[in-house]
XYZ file of C-alpha atoms in Angstrom:
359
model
C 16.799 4.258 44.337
C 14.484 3.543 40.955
C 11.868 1.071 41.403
C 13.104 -2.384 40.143
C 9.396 -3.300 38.700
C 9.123 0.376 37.214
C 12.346 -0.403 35.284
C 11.529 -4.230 34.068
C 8.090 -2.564 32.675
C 10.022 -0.027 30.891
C 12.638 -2.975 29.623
C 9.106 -5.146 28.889
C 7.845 -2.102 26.273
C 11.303 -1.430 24.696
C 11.655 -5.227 23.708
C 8.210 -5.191 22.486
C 8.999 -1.764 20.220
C 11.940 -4.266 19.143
C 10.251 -7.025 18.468
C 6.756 -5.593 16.749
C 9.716 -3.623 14.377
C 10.753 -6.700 13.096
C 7.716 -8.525 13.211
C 5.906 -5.736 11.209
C 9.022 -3.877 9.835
C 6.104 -3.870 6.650
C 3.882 -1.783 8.123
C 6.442 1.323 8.800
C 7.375 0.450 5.099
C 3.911 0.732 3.551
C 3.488 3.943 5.112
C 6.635 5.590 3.765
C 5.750 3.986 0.240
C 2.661 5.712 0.569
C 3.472 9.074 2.346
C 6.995 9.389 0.634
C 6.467 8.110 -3.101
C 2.508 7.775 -3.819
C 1.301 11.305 -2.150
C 4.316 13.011 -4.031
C 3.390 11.551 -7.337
C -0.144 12.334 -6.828
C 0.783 15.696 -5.696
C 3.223 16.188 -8.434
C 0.825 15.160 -11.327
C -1.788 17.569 -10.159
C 0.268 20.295 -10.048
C 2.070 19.296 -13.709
C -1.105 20.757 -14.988
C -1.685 23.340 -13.481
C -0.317 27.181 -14.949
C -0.790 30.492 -13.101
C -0.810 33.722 -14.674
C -0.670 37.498 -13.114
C -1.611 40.797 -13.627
C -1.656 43.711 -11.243
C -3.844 46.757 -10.223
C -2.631 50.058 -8.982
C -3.347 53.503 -8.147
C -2.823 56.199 -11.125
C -3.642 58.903 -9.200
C -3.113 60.071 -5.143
C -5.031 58.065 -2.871
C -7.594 59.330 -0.755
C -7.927 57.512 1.218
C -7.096 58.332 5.067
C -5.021 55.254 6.319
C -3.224 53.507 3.720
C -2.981 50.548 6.423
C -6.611 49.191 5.623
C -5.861 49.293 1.642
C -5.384 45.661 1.662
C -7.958 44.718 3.493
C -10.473 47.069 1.439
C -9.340 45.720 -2.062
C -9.912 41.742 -0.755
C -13.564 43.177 0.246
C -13.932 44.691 -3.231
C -12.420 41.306 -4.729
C -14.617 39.460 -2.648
C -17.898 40.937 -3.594
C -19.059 38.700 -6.089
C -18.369 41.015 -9.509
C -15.517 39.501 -10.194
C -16.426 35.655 -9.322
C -19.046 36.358 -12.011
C -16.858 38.233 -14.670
C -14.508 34.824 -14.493
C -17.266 32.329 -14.719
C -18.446 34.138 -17.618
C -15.245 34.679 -19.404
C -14.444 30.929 -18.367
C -17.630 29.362 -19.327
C -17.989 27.919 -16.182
C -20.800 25.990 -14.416
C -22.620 28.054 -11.480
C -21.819 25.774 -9.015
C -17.838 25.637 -9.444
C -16.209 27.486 -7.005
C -13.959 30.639 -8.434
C -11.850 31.839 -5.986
C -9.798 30.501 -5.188
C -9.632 27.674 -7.568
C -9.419 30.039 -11.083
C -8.333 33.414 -9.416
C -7.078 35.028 -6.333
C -5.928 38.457 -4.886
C -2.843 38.928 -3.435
C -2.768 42.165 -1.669
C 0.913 42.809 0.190
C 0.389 45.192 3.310
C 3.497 47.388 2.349
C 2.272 47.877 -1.365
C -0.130 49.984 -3.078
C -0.217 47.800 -5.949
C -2.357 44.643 -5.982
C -1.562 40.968 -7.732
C -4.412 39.350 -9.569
C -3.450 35.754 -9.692
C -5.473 33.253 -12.743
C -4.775 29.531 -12.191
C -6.119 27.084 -15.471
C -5.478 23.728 -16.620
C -4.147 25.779 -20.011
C -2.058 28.565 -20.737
C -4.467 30.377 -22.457
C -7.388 29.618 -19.723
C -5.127 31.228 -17.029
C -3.761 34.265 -18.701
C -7.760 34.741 -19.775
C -8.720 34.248 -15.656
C -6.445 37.024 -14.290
C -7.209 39.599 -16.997
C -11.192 39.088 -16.687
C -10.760 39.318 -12.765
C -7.817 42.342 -13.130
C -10.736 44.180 -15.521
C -13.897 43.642 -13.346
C -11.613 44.112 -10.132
C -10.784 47.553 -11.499
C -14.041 48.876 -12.069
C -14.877 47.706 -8.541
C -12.649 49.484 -6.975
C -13.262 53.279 -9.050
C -16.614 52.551 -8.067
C -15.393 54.435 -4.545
C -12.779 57.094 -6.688
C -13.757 59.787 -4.351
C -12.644 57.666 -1.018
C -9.883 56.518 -2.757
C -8.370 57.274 -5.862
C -8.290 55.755 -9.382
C -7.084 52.551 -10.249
C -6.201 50.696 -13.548
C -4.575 47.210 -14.714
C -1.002 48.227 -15.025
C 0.305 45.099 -16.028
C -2.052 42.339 -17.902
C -1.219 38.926 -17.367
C 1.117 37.093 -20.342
C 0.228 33.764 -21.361
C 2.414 31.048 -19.430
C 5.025 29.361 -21.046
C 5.369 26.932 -18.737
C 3.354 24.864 -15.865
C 3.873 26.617 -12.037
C 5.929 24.767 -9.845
C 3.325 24.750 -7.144
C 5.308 21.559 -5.703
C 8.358 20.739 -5.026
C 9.106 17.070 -5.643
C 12.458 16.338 -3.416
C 11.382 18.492 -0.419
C 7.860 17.044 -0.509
C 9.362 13.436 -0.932
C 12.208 13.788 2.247
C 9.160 14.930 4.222
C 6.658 12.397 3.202
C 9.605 9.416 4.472
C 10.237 10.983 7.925
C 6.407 11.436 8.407
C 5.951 7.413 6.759
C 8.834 6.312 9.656
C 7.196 8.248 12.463
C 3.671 6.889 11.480
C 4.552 3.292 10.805
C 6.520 3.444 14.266
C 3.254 5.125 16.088
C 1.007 2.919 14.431
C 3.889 -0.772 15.034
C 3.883 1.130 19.474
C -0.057 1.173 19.198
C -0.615 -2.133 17.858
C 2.184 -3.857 20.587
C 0.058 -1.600 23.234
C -2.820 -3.814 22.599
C -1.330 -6.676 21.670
C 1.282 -6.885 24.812
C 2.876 -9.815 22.664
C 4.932 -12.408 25.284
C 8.610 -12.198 24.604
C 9.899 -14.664 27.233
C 9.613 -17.744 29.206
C 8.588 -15.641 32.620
C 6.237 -13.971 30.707
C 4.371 -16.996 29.155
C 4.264 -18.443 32.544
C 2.705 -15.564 34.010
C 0.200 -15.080 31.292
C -0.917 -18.682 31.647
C -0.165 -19.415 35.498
C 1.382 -22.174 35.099
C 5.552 -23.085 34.512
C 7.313 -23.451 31.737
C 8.706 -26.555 30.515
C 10.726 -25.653 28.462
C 11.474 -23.469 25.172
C 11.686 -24.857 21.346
C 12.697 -23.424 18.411
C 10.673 -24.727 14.928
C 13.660 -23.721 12.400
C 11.596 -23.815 8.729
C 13.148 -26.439 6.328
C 15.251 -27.947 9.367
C 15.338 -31.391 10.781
C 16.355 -29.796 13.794
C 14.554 -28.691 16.377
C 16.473 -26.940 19.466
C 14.700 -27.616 22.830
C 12.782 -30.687 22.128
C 15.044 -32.873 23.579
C 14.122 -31.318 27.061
C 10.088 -31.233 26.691
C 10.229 -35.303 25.814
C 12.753 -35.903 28.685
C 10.556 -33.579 31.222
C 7.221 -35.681 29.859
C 8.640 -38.802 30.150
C 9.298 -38.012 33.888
C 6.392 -36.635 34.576
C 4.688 -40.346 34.398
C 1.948 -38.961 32.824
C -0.199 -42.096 30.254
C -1.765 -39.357 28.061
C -0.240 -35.301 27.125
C -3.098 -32.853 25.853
C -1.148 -30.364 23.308
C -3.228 -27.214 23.023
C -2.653 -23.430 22.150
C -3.902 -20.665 21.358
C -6.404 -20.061 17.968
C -2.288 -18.171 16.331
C -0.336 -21.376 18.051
C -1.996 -24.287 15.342
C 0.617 -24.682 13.183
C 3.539 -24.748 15.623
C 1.176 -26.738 17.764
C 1.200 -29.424 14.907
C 4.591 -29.383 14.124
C 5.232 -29.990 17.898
C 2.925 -33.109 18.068
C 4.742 -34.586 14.608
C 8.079 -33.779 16.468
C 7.105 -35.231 19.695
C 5.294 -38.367 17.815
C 8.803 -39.033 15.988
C 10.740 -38.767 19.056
C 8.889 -41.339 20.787
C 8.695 -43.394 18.175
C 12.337 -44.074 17.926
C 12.670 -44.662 21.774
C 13.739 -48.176 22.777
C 11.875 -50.970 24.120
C 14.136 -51.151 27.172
C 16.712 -49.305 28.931
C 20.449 -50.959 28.747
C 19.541 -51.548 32.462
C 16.024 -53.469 31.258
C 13.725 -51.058 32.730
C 11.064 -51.089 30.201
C 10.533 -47.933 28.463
C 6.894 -46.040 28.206
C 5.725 -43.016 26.363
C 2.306 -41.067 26.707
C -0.595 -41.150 23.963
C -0.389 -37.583 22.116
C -3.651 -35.915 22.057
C -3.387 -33.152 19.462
C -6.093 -30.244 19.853
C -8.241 -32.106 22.491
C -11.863 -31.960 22.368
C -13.958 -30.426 25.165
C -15.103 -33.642 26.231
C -11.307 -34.802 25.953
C -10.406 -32.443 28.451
C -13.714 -32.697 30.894
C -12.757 -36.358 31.068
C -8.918 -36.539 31.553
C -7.373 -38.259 34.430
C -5.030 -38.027 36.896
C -2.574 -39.173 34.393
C -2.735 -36.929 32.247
C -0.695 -33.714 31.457
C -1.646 -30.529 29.312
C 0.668 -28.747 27.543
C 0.057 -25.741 26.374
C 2.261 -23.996 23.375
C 2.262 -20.539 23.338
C 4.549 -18.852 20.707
C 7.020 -15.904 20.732
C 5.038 -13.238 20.519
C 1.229 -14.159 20.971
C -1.021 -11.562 22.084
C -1.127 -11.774 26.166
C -4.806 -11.985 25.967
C -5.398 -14.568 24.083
C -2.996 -16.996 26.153
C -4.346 -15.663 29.603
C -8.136 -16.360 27.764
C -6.697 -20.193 26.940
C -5.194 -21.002 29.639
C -8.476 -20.100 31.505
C -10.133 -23.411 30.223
C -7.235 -25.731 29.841
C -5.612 -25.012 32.964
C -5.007 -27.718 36.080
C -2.636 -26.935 38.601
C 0.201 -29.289 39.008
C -0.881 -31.078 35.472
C -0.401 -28.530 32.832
C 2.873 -26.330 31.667
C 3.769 -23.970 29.145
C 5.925 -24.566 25.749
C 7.614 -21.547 24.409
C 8.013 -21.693 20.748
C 10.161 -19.805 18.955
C 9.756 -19.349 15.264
C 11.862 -18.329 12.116
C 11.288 -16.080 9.886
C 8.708 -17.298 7.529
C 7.463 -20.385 9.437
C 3.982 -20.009 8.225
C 3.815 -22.673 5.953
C 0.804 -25.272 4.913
C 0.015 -27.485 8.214
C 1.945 -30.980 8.659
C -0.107 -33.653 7.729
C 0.457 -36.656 9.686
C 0.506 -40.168 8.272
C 0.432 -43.228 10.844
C -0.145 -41.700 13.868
C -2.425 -44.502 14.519
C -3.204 -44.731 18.416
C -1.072 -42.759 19.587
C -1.923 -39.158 18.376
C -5.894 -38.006 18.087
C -7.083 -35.270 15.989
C -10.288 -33.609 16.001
C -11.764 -34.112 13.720
């Protein structure tokens, strides 16, 4: 039989996949934007530029040489020898320090051929054709330097001027790649970030992160008089015959921590005097964001509430509830917010007495 807590974990990290998807659904975007347009364009524009041009060397006579097998390897030595890097440079005008080969000409020498590929790149026609016939030339000579080993060489084909750029890249393929590889990074990068973030996703998690119970769950709808769930948090205060209620949160929780207290503040305000049966009705002082003194002061009669939203980091609530914490006096309000419910902080008018703001 699979172990029950081994298979809530694995339910805990598959809602948090879900969640941080939609939460930062703009990060796995970004990352295709970048990897599947921006990288291609980039790519593509460099390579617009760019034209190749080829001429080949061959044998004109038998070869000598003992074991045809280490031809290829023998001509990149010869190419490699620094005659030809300096017949280029010169032919090229180029600065000492810029690196030849590979970046203005390169050898291409097939292991089932006796005829080698000389290979200019330039940023003009005229500079690329130029590259692979100065390298074909002085690659030549290099390699009738050692006729008797191996036979006699010559260009057999010089290189034509381009007529048009190479297609070094290939913008469709490149782009289809750089999206799958944007969806898998955004999606590695969304898993690492819930990883360290462990965001809380439900009541029983909120109350385990802060130790405490959870009275009850509210949803702050932007733009809407509304509010589901606070109907039960000023029912469960007033019952909990408590004179003042601390509202706290984590450093992420101030906004819907504000919006609570306005709620809560109207709410009360509208409550009447008496009950139809004349039982007189009383409501607790809201302290908004108590002080540190505040809270080393409070009473027996008072009650903490602290409001964690959907999806805070685990740490920070479990660092909170640390120093706001008293057993049997404090619970936990689960807010749940819509999309876009960052907006610019209530500001309270007439709160008078009965709500407190630090100042």
């Amino acid at each position: 039989m699979r172990d029950t807590g081994m298979h809530a974990s694995e339910g805990d990290a598959f809602s948090a996949l879900g969640w941080g998807l939609r939460r930062y659904a703009w990060i796995v975007l970004a990352t295709m934007v970048v990897l599947g347009v921006l990288v291609p364009e980039v790519l593509h524009r460099s390579s617009a530029d760019r034209y190749d041009a080829q001429a080949q060397v061959g044998p004109v006579t038998a070869l000598t040489i003992p074991n045809l097998d280490a031809l290829p390897r023998s001509g990149e030595t010869v190419f490699a020898n620094g005659a030809v890097e300096d017949a280029v440079r010169r032919e090229l005008r180029l600065e000492s320090t810029q690196r030849v080969v590979p970046d203005h000409v390169e050898l291409v020498a097939p292991q089932d051929n006796l005829v080698f590929t000389v290979i200019g790149h330039g940023k003009t026609a005229q500079a690329a054709a130029n590259a692979a016939n100065a390298a074909a030339g002085t690659f030549t000579e290099e390699l009738n330097r050692y006729e008797d080993p191996m036979g006699t060489f010559a260009v057999q084909r010089s290189a034509a001027v381009p007529v048009r750029p190479a297609a070094t890249v290939r913008w469709l393929p490149l782009v289809l790649a750089g999206l799958a590889a944007g969806v898998v990074v955004g999606v590695g990068i969304v898993t690492l970030l819930m990883a360290v973030r462990r965001p809380v996703l439900s009541p029983t998690a909120a109350s385990r992160a802060a130790g405490v119970p959870v009275l009850a769950s509210v949803e702050l709808k932007k733009g809407s008089r509304e509010v589901p769930g606070l109907a039960q948090v000023c029912h469960r205060l007033l019952h909990q015959d408590a004179r003042v209620v601390f509202v706290t949160g984590p450093d992420s929780a101030a906004a819907e921590r504000r919006r609570l207290v306005a709620e809560l503040f109207k709410i009360f305000q509208s409550l009447p005097v008496r009950l139809p049966n004349g039982e007189p009705v009383t409501h607790p002082r809201i302290v908004d964001d108590p002080t540190t003194p505040e809270l080393a002061t409070r009473g027996e009669d008072a009650f903490t509430l602290i409001v964690v939203p959907l999806g805070a980091a685990l740490g920070a609530v479990v660092r909170h509830a640390e120093h706001h914490v008293i057993p049997g006096a404090t619970a936990v309000v689960l807010v749940r917010r819509t999309s876009g419910l960052r907006t610019s902080l209530l500001r309270l008018s007439g709160v008078g007495a009965l709500v407190t703001r630090r100042a």
